mmCIF file with all atom_site columns, C-alpha atoms in Angstrom:
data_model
loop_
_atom_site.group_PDB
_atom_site.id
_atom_site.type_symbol
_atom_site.label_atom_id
_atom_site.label_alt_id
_atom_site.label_comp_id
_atom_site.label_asym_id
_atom_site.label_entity_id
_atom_site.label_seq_id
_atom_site.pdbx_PDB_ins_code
_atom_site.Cartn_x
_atom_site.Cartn_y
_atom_site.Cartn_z
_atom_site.occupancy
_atom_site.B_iso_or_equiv
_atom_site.pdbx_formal_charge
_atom_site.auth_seq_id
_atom_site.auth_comp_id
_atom_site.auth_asym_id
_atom_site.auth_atom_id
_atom_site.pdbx_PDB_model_num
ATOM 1   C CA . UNK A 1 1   ? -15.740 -6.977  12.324  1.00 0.00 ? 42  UNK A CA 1
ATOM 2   C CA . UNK A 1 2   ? -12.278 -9.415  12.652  1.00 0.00 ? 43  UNK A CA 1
ATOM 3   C CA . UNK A 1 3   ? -11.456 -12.700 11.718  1.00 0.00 ? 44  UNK A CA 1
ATOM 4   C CA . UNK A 1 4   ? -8.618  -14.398 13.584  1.00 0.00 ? 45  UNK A CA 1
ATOM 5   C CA . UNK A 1 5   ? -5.878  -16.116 11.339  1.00 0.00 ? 46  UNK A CA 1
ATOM 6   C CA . UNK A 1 6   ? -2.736  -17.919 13.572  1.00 0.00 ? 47  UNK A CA 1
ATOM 7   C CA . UNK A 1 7   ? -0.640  -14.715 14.135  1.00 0.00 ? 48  UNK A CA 1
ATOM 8   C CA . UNK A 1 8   ? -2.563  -12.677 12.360  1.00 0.00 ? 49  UNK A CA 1
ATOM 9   C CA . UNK A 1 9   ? -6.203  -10.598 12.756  1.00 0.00 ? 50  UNK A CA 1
ATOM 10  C CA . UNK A 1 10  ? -7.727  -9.131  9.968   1.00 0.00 ? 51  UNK A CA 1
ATOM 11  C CA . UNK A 1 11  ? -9.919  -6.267  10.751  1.00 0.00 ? 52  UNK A CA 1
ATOM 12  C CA . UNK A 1 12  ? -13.158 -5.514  7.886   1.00 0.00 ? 53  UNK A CA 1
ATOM 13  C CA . UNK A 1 13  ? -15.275 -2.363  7.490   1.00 0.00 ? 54  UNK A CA 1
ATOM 14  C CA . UNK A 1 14  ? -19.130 -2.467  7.395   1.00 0.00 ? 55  UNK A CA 1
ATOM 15  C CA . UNK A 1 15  ? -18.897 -3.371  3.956   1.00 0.00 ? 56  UNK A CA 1
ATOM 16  C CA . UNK A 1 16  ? -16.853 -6.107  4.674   1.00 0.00 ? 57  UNK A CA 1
ATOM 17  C CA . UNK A 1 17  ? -13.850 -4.964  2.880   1.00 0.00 ? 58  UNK A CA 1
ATOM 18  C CA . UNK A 1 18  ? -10.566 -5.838  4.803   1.00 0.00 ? 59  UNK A CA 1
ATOM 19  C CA . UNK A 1 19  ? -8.849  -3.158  5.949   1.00 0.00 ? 60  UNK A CA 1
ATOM 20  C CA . UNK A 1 20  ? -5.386  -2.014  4.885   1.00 0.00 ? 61  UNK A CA 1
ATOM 21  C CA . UNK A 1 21  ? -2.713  0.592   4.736   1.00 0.00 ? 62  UNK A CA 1
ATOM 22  C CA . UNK A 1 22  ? 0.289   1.769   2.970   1.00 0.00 ? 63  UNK A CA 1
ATOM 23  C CA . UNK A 1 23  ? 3.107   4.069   2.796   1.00 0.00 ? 64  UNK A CA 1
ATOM 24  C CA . UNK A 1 24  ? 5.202   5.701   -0.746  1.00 0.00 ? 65  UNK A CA 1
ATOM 25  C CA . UNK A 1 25  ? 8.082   6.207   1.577   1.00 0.00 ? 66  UNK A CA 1
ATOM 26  C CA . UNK A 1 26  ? 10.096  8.874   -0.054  1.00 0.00 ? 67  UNK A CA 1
ATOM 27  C CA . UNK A 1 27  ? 13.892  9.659   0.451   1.00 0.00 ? 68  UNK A CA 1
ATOM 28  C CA . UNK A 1 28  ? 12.936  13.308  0.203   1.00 0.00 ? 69  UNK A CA 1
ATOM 29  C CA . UNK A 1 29  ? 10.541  16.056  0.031   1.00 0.00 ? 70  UNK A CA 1
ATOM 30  C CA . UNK A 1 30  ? 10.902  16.229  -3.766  1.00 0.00 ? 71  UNK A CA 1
ATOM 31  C CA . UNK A 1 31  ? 9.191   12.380  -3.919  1.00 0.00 ? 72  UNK A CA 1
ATOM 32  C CA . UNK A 1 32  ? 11.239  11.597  -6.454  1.00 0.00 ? 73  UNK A CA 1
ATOM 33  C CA . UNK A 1 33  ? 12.697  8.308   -5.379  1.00 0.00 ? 74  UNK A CA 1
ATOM 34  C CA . UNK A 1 34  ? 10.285  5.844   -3.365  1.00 0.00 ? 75  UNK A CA 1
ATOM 35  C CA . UNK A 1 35  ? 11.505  3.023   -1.396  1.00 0.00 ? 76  UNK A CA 1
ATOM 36  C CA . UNK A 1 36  ? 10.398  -0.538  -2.826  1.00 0.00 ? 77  UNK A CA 1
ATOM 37  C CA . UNK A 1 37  ? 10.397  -3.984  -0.319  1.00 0.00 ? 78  UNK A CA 1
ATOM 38  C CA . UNK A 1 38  ? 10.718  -7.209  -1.336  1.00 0.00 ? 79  UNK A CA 1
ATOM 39  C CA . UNK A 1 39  ? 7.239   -9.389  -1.603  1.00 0.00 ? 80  UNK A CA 1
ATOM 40  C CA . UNK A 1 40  ? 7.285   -11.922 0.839   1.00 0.00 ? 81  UNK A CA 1
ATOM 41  C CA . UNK A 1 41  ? 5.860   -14.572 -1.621  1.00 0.00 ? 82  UNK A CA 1
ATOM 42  C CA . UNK A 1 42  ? 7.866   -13.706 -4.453  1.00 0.00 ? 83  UNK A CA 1
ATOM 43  C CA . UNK A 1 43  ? 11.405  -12.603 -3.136  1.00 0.00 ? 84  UNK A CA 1
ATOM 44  C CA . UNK A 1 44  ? 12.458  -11.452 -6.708  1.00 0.00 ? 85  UNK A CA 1
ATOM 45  C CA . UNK A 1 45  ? 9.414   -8.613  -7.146  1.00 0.00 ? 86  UNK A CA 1
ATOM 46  C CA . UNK A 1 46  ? 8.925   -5.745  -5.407  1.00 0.00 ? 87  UNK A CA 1
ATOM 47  C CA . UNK A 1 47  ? 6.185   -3.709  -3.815  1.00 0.00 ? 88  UNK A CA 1
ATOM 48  C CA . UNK A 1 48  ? 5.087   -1.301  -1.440  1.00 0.00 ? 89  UNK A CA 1
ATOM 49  C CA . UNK A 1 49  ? 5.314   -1.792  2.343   1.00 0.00 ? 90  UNK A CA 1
ATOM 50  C CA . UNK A 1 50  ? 1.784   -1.948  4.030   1.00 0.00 ? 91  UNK A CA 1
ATOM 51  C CA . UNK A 1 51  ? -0.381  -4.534  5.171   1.00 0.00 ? 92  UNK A CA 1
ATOM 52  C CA . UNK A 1 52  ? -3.560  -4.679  7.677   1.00 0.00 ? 93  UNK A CA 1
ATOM 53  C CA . UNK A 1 53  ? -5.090  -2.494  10.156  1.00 0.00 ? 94  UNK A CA 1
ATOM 54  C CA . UNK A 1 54  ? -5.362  -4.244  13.459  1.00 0.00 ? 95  UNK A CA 1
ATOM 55  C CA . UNK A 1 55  ? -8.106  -3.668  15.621  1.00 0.00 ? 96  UNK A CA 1
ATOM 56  C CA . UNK A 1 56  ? -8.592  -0.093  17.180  1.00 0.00 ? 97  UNK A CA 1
ATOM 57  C CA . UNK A 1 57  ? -6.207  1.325   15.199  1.00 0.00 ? 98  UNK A CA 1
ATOM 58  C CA . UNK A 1 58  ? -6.019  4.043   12.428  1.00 0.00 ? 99  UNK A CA 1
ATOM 59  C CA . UNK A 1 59  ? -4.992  3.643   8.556   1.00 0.00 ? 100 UNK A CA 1
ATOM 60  C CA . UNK A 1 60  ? -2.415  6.356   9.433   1.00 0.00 ? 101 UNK A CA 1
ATOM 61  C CA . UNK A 1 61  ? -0.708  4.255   12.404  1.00 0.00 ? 102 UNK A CA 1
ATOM 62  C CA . UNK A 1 62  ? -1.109  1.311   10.671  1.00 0.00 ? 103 UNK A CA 1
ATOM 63  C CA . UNK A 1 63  ? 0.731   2.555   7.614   1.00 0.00 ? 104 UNK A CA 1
ATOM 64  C CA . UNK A 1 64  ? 3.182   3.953   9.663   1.00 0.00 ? 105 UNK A CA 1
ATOM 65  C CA . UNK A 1 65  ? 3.364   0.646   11.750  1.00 0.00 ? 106 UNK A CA 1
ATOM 66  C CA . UNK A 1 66  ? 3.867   -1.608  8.214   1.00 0.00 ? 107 UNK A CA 1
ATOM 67  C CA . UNK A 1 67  ? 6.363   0.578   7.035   1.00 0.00 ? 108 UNK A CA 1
ATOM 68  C CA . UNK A 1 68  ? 8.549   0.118   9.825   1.00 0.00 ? 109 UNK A CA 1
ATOM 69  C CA . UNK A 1 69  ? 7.974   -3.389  10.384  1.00 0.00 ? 110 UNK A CA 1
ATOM 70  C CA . UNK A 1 70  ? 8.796   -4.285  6.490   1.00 0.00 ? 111 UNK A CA 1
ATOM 71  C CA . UNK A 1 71  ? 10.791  -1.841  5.198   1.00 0.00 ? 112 UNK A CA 1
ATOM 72  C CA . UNK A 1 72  ? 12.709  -0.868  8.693   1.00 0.00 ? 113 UNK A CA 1
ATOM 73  C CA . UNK A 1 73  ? 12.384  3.010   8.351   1.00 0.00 ? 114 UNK A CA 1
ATOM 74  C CA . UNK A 1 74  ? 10.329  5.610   10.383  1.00 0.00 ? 115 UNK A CA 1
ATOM 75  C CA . UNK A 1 75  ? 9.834   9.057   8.802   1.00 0.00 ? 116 UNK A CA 1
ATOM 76  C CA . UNK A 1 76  ? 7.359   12.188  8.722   1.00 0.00 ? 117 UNK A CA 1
ATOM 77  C CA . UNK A 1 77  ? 4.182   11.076  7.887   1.00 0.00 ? 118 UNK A CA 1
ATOM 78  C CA . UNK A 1 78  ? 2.405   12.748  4.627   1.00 0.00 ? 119 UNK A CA 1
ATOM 79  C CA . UNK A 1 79  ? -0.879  13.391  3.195   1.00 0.00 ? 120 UNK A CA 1
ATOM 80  C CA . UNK A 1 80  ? -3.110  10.506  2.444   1.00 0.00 ? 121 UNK A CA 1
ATOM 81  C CA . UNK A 1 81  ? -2.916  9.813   -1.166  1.00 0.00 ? 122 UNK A CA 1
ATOM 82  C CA . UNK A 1 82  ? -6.400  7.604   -1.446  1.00 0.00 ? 123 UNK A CA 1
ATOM 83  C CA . UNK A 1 83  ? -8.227  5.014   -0.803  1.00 0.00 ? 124 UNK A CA 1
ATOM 84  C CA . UNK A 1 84  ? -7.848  2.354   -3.074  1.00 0.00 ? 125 UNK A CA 1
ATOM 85  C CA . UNK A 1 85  ? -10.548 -0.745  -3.402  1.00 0.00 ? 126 UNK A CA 1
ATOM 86  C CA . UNK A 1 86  ? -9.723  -4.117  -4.796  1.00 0.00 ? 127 UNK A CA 1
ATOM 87  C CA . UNK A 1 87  ? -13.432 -5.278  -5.767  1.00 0.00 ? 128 UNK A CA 1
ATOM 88  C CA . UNK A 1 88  ? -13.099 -8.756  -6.437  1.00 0.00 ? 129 UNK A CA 1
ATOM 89  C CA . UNK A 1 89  ? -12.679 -12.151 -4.291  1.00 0.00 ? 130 UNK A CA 1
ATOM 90  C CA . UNK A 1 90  ? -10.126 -10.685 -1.563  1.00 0.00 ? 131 UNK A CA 1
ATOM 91  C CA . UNK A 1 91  ? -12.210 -6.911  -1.659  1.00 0.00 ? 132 UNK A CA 1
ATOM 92  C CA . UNK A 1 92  ? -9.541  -4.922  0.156   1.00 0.00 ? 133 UNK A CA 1
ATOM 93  C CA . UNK A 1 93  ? -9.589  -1.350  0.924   1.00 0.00 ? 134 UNK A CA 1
ATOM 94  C CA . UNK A 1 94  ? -6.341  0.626   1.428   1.00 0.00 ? 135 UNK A CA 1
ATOM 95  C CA . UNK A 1 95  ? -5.075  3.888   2.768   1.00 0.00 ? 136 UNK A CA 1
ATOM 96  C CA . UNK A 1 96  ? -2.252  4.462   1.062   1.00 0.00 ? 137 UNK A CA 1
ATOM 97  C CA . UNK A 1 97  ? -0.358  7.520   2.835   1.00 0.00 ? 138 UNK A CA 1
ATOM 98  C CA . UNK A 1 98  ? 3.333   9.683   2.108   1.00 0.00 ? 139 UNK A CA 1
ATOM 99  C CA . UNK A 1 99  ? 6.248   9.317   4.260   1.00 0.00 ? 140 UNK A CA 1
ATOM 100 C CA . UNK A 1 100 ? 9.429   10.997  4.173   1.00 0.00 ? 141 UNK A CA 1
ATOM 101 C CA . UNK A 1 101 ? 11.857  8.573   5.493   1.00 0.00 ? 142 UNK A CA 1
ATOM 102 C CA . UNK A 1 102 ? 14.206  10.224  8.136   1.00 0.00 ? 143 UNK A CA 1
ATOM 103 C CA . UNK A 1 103 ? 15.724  7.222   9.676   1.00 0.00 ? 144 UNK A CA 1
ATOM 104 C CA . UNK A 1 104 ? 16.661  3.808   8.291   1.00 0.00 ? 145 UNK A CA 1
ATOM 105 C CA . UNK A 1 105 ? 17.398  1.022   10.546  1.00 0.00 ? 146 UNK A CA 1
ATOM 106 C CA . UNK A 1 106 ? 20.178  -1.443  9.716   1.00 0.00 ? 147 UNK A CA 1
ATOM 107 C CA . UNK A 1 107 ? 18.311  -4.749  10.584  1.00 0.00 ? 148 UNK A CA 1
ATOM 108 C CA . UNK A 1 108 ? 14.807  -4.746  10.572  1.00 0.00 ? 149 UNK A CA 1
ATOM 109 C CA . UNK A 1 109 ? 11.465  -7.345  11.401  1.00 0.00 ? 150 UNK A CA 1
ATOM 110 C CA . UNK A 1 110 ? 11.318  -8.119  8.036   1.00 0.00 ? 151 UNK A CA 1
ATOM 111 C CA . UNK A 1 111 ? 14.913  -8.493  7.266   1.00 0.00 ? 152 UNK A CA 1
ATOM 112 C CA . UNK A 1 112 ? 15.898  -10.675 10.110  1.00 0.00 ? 153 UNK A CA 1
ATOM 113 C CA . UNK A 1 113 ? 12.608  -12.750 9.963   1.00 0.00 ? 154 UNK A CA 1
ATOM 114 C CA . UNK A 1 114 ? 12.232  -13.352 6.815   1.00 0.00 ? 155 UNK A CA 1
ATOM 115 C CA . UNK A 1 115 ? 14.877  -11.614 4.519   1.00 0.00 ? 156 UNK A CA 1
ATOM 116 C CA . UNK A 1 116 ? 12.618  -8.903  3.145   1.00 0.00 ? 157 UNK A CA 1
ATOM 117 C CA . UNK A 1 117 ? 15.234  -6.569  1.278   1.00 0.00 ? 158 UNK A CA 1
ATOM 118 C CA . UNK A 1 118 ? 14.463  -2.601  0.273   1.00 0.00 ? 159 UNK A CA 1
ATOM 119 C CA . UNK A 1 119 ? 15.810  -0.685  -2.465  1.00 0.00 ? 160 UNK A CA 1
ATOM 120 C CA . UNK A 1 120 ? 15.550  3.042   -3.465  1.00 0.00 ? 161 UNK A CA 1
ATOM 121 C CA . UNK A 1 121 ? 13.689  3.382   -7.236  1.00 0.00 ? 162 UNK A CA 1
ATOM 122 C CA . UNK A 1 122 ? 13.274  6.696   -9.381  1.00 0.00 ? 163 UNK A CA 1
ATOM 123 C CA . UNK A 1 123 ? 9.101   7.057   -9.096  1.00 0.00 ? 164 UNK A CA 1
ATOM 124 C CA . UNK A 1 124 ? 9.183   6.189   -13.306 1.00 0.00 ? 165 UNK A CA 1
ATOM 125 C CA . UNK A 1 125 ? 11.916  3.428   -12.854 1.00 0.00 ? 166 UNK A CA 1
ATOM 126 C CA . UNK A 1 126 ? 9.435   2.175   -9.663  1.00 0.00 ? 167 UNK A CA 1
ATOM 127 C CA . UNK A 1 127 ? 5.856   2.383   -11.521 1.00 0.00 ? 168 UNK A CA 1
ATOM 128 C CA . UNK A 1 128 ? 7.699   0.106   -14.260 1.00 0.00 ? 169 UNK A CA 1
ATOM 129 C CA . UNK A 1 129 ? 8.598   -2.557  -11.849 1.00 0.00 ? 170 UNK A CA 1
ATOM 130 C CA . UNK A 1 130 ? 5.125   -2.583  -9.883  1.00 0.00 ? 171 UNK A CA 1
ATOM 131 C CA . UNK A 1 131 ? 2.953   -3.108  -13.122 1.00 0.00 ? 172 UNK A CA 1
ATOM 132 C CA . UNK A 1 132 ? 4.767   -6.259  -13.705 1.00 0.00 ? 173 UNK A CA 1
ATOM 133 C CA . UNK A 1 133 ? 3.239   -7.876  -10.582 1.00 0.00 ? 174 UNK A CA 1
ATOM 134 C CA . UNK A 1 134 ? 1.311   -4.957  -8.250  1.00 0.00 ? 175 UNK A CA 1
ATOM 135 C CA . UNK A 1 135 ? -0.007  -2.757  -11.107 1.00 0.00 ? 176 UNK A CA 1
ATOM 136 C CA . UNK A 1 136 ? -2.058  -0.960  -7.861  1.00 0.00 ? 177 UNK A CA 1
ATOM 137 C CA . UNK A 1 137 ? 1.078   -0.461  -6.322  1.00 0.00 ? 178 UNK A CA 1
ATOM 138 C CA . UNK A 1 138 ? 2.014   1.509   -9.342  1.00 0.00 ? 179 UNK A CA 1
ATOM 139 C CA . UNK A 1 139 ? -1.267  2.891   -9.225  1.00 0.00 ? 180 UNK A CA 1
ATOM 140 C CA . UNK A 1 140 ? -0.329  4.563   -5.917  1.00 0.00 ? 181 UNK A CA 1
ATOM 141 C CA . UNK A 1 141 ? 2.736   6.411   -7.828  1.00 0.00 ? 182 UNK A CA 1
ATOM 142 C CA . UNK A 1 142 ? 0.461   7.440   -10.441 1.00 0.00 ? 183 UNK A CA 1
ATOM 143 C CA . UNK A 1 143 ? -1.728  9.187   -7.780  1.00 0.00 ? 184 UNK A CA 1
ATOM 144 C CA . UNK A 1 144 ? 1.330   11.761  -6.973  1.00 0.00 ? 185 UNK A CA 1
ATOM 145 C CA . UNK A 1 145 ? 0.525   14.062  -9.857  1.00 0.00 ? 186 UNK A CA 1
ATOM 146 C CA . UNK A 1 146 ? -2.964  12.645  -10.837 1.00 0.00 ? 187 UNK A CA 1
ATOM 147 C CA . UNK A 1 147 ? -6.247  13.515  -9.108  1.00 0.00 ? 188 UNK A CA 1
ATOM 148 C CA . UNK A 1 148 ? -8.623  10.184  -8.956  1.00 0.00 ? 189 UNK A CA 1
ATOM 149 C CA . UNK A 1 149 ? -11.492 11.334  -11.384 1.00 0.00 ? 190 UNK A CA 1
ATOM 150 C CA . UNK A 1 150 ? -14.891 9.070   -12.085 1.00 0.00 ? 191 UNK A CA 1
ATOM 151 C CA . UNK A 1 151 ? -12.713 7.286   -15.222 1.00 0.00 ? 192 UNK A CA 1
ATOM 152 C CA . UNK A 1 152 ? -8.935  7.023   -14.424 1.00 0.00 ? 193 UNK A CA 1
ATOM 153 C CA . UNK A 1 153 ? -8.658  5.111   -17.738 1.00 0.00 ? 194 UNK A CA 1
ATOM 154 C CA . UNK A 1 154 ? -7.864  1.751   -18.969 1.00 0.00 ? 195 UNK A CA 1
ATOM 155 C CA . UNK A 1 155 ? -5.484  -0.921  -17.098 1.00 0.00 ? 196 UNK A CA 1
ATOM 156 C CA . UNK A 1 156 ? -2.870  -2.624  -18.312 1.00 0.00 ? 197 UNK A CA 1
ATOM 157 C CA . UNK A 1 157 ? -5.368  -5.849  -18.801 1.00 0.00 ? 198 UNK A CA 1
ATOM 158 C CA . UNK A 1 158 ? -7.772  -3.443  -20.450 1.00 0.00 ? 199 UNK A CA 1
ATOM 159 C CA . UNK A 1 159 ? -10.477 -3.292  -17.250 1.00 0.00 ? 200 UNK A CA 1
ATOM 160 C CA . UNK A 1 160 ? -11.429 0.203   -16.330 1.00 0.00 ? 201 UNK A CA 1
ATOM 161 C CA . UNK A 1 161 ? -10.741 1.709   -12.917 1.00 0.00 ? 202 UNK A CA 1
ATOM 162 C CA . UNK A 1 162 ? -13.480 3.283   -11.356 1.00 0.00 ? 203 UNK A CA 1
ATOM 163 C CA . UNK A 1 163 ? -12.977 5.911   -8.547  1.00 0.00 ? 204 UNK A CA 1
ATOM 164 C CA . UNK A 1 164 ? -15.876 7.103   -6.345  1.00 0.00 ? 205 UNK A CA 1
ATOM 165 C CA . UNK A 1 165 ? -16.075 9.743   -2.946  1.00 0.00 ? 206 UNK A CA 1
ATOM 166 C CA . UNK A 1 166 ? -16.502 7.558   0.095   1.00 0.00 ? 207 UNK A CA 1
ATOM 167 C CA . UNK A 1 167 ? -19.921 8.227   2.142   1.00 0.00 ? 208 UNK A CA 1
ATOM 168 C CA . UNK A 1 168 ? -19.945 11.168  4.526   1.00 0.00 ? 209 UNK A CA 1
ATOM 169 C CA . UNK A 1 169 ? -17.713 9.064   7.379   1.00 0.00 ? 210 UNK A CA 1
ATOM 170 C CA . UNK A 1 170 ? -14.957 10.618  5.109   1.00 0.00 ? 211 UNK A CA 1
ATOM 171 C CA . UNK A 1 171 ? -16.035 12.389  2.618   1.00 0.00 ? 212 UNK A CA 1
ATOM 172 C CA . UNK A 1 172 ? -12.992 14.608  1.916   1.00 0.00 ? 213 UNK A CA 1
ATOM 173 C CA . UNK A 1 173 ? -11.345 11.133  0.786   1.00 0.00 ? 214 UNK A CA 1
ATOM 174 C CA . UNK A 1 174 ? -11.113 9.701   -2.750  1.00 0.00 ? 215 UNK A CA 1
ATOM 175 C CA . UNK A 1 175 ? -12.397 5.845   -3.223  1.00 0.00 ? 216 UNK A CA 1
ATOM 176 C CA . UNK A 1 176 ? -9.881  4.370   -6.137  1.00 0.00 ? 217 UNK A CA 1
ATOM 177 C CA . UNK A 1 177 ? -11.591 0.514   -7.370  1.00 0.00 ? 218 UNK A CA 1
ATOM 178 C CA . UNK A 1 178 ? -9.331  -2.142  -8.787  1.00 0.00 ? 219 UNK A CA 1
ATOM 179 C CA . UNK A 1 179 ? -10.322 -5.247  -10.533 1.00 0.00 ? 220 UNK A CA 1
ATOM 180 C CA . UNK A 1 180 ? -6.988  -7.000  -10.674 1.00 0.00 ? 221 UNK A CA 1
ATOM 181 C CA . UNK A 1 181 ? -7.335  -9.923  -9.169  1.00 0.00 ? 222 UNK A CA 1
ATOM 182 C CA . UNK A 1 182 ? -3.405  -10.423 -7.644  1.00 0.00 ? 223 UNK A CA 1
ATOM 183 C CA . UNK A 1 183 ? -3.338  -7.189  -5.956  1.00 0.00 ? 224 UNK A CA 1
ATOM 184 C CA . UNK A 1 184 ? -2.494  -8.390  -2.684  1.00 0.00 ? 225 UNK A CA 1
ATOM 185 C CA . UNK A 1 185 ? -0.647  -11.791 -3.255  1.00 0.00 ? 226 UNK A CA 1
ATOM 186 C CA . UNK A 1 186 ? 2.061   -11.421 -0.651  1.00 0.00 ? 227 UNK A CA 1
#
């Protein structure tokens, strides 16, 4: 399914979940520093580069395809780190990938369009900064060393987050749920 928005088509699953995807773009193999963008909305917070799947296209080209368009770097794309669900009014579901960044472009989409900015974070320093105002962001960190079980505990607003195995389309991927509902306030 789409729906057409001026410069913009959003693509849904048969759930009707819109679909998304994300990189943790990583300076290095170690993944110890991540690269953080600027949030469109809110030029002062940061958050991870990724944004919708167009039609016919994969998660993993879309991520890859986000990442270069807002944070102006290409790189070696990673293992997929989840599939995260946001449950509530906007019910988004995102692919949220690795990248190790081996190039980083000068002037970028972003940068020149709308003067998105990027900035290297220790993975601690960058979870601290994302719960502020994209606590799933953060989430996405947390998923490095973590493996999504059926209770990944308590949020920072107290709400539990559930996780789940997708049906057998992909059943090798891990289903995390959010109930936050700013998630994807860009």
């Amino acid at each position: 399914m789409m729906k057409y928005k001026p410069n913009q088509t959003r693509t849904y699953d048969g759930e009707g979940f819109k679909r998304r995807a994300a990189c943790l773009c990583f300076r290095s193999e170690k993944e110890d520093e991540v690269l953080l963008v600027s949030s469109s909305r809110h030029p002062d917070q940061w958050i991870v580069p990724g944004g919708g799947v167009e039609p016919d296209e994969e998660p993993c080209g879309a991520a890859v395809r986000e990442v270069y368009e807002e944070a102006g770097v290409r790189g070696k794309l990673g293992r997929l780190l989840g599939i995260f669900e946001h449950n509530q009014d906007r019910k988004h579901r995102t692919y949220v990938y690795t990248l190790i960044v081996t190039e980083t472009l000068e002037d970028w989409e972003d940068s020149v369009n709308i003067g998105r900015k990027r900035k290297w974070f220790k993975v601690d320093e960058a979870i601290k900064v994302l719960q502020t105002h994209k606590p799933v962001h953060a989430e996405y960190l947390h998923r490095l060393t973590d493996t999504c079980s059926s209770t990944l505990g308590p949020a920072n607003n107290g709400d539990a987050q559930q996780s789940r195995v997708m049906d057998n389309k992909v059943p090798h991927y891990v289903v995390c749920s959010t109930q936050d509902s700013d998630l994807f306030d860009r």
